[in-house]
PDB file of C-alpha atoms and ligand atoms in Angstrom:
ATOM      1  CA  UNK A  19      63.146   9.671 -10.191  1.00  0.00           C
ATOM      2  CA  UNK A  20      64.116   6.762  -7.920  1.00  0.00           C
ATOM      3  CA  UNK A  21      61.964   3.763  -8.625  1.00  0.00           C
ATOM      4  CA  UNK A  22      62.562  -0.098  -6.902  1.00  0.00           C
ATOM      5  CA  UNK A  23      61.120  -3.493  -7.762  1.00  0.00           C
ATOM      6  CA  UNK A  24      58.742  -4.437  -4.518  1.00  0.00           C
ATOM      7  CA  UNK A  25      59.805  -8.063  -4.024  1.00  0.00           C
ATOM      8  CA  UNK A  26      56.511  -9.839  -3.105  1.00  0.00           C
ATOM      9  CA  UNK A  27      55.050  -8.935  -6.199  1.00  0.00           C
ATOM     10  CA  UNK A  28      57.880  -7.863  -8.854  1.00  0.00           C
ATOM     11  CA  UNK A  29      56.001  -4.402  -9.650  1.00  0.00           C
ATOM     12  CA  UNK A  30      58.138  -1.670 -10.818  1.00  0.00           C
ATOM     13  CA  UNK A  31      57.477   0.829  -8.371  1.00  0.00           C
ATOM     14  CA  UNK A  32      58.202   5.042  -9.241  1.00  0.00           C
ATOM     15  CA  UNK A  33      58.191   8.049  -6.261  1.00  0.00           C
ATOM     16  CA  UNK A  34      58.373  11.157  -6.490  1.00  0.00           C
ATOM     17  CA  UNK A  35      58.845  12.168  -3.313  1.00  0.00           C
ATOM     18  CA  UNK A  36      60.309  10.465   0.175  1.00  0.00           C
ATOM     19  CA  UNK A  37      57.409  10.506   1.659  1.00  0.00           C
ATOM     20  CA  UNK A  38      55.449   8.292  -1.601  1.00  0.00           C
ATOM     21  CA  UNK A  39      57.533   5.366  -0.388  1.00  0.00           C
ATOM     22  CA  UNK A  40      56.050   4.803   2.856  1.00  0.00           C
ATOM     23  CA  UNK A  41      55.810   1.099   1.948  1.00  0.00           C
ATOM     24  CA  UNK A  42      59.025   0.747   0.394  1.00  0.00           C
ATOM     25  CA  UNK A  43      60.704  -1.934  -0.387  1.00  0.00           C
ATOM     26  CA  UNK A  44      56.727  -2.946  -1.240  1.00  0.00           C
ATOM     27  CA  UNK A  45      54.442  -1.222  -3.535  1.00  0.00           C
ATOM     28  CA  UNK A  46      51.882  -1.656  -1.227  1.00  0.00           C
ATOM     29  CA  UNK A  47      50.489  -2.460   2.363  1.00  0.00           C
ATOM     30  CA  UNK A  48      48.966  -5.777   1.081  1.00  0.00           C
ATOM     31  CA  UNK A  49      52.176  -6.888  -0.218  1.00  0.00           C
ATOM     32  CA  UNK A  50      54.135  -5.927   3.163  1.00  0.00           C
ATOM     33  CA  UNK A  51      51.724  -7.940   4.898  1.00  0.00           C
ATOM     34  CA  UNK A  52      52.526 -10.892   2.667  1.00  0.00           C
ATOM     35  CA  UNK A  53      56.447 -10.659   3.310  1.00  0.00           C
ATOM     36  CA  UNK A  54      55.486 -10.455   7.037  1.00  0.00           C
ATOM     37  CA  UNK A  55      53.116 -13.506   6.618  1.00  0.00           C
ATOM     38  CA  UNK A  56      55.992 -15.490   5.267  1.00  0.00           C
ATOM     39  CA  UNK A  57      58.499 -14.074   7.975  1.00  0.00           C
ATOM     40  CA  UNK A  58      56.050 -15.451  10.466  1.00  0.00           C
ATOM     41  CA  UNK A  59      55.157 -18.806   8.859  1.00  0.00           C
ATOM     42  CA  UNK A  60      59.050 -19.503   8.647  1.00  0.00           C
ATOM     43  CA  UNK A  61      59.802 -19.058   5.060  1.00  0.00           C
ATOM     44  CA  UNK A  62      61.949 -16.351   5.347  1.00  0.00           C
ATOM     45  CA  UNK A  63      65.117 -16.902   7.760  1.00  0.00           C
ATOM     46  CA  UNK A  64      68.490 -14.796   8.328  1.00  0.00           C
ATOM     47  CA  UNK A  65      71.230 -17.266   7.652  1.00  0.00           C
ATOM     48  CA  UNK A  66      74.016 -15.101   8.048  1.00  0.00           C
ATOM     49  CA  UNK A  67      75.022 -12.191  10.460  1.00  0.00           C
ATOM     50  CA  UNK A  68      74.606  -8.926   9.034  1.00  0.00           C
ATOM     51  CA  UNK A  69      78.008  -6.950   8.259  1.00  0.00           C
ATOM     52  CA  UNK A  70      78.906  -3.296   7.295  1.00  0.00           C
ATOM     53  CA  UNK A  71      77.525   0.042   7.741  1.00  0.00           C
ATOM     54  CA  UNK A  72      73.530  -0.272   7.400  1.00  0.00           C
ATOM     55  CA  UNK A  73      72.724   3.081   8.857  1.00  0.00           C
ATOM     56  CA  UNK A  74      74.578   5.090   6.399  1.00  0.00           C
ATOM     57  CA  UNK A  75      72.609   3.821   3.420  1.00  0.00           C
ATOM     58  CA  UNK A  76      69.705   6.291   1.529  1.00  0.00           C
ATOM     59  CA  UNK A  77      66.732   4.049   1.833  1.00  0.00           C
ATOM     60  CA  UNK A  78      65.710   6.119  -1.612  1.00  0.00           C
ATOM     61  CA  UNK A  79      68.962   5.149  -3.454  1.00  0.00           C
ATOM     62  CA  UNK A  80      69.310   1.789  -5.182  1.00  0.00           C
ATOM     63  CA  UNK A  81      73.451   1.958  -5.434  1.00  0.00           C
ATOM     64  CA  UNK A  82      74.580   3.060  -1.700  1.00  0.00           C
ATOM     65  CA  UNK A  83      78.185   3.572  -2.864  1.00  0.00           C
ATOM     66  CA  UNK A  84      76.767   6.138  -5.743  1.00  0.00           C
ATOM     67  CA  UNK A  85      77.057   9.593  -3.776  1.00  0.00           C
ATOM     68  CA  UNK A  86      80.306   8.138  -1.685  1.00  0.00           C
TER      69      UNK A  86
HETATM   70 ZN1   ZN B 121      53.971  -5.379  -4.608  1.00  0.00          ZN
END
């Protein structure tokens, strides 16, 4: 069963199915509205340009390279 850390609040997060993850990376709606508060206030920045392949990854798979 495929379970993530959400990374505004740490909380080991379990689904069962796809469509339990609707907030995913986040456990929750409050805590994507915090990571989108702190996009907008500035605290978060992209510092790098994004390489590889993004569209091939499982957004339900931790390890992308696992079923390659
Ligand atoms: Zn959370």
């Amino acid at each position: 069963m495929p379970t993530y850390h959400c990374p505004t609040c740490t909380k080991m997060t379990r689904v069962d199915q796809r469509e339990d993850a609707v907030h995913r990376p986040f456990c929750s709606e409050r805590c994507k509205l915090i990571d989108l508060h702190h996009w907008f206030a500035g605290d978060f920045v992209i510092s790098d340009p994004l390489t590889g392949d993004i569209g091939s990854l499982d957004p339900l798979t931790d390890d992308p390279s696992a079923d390659a």
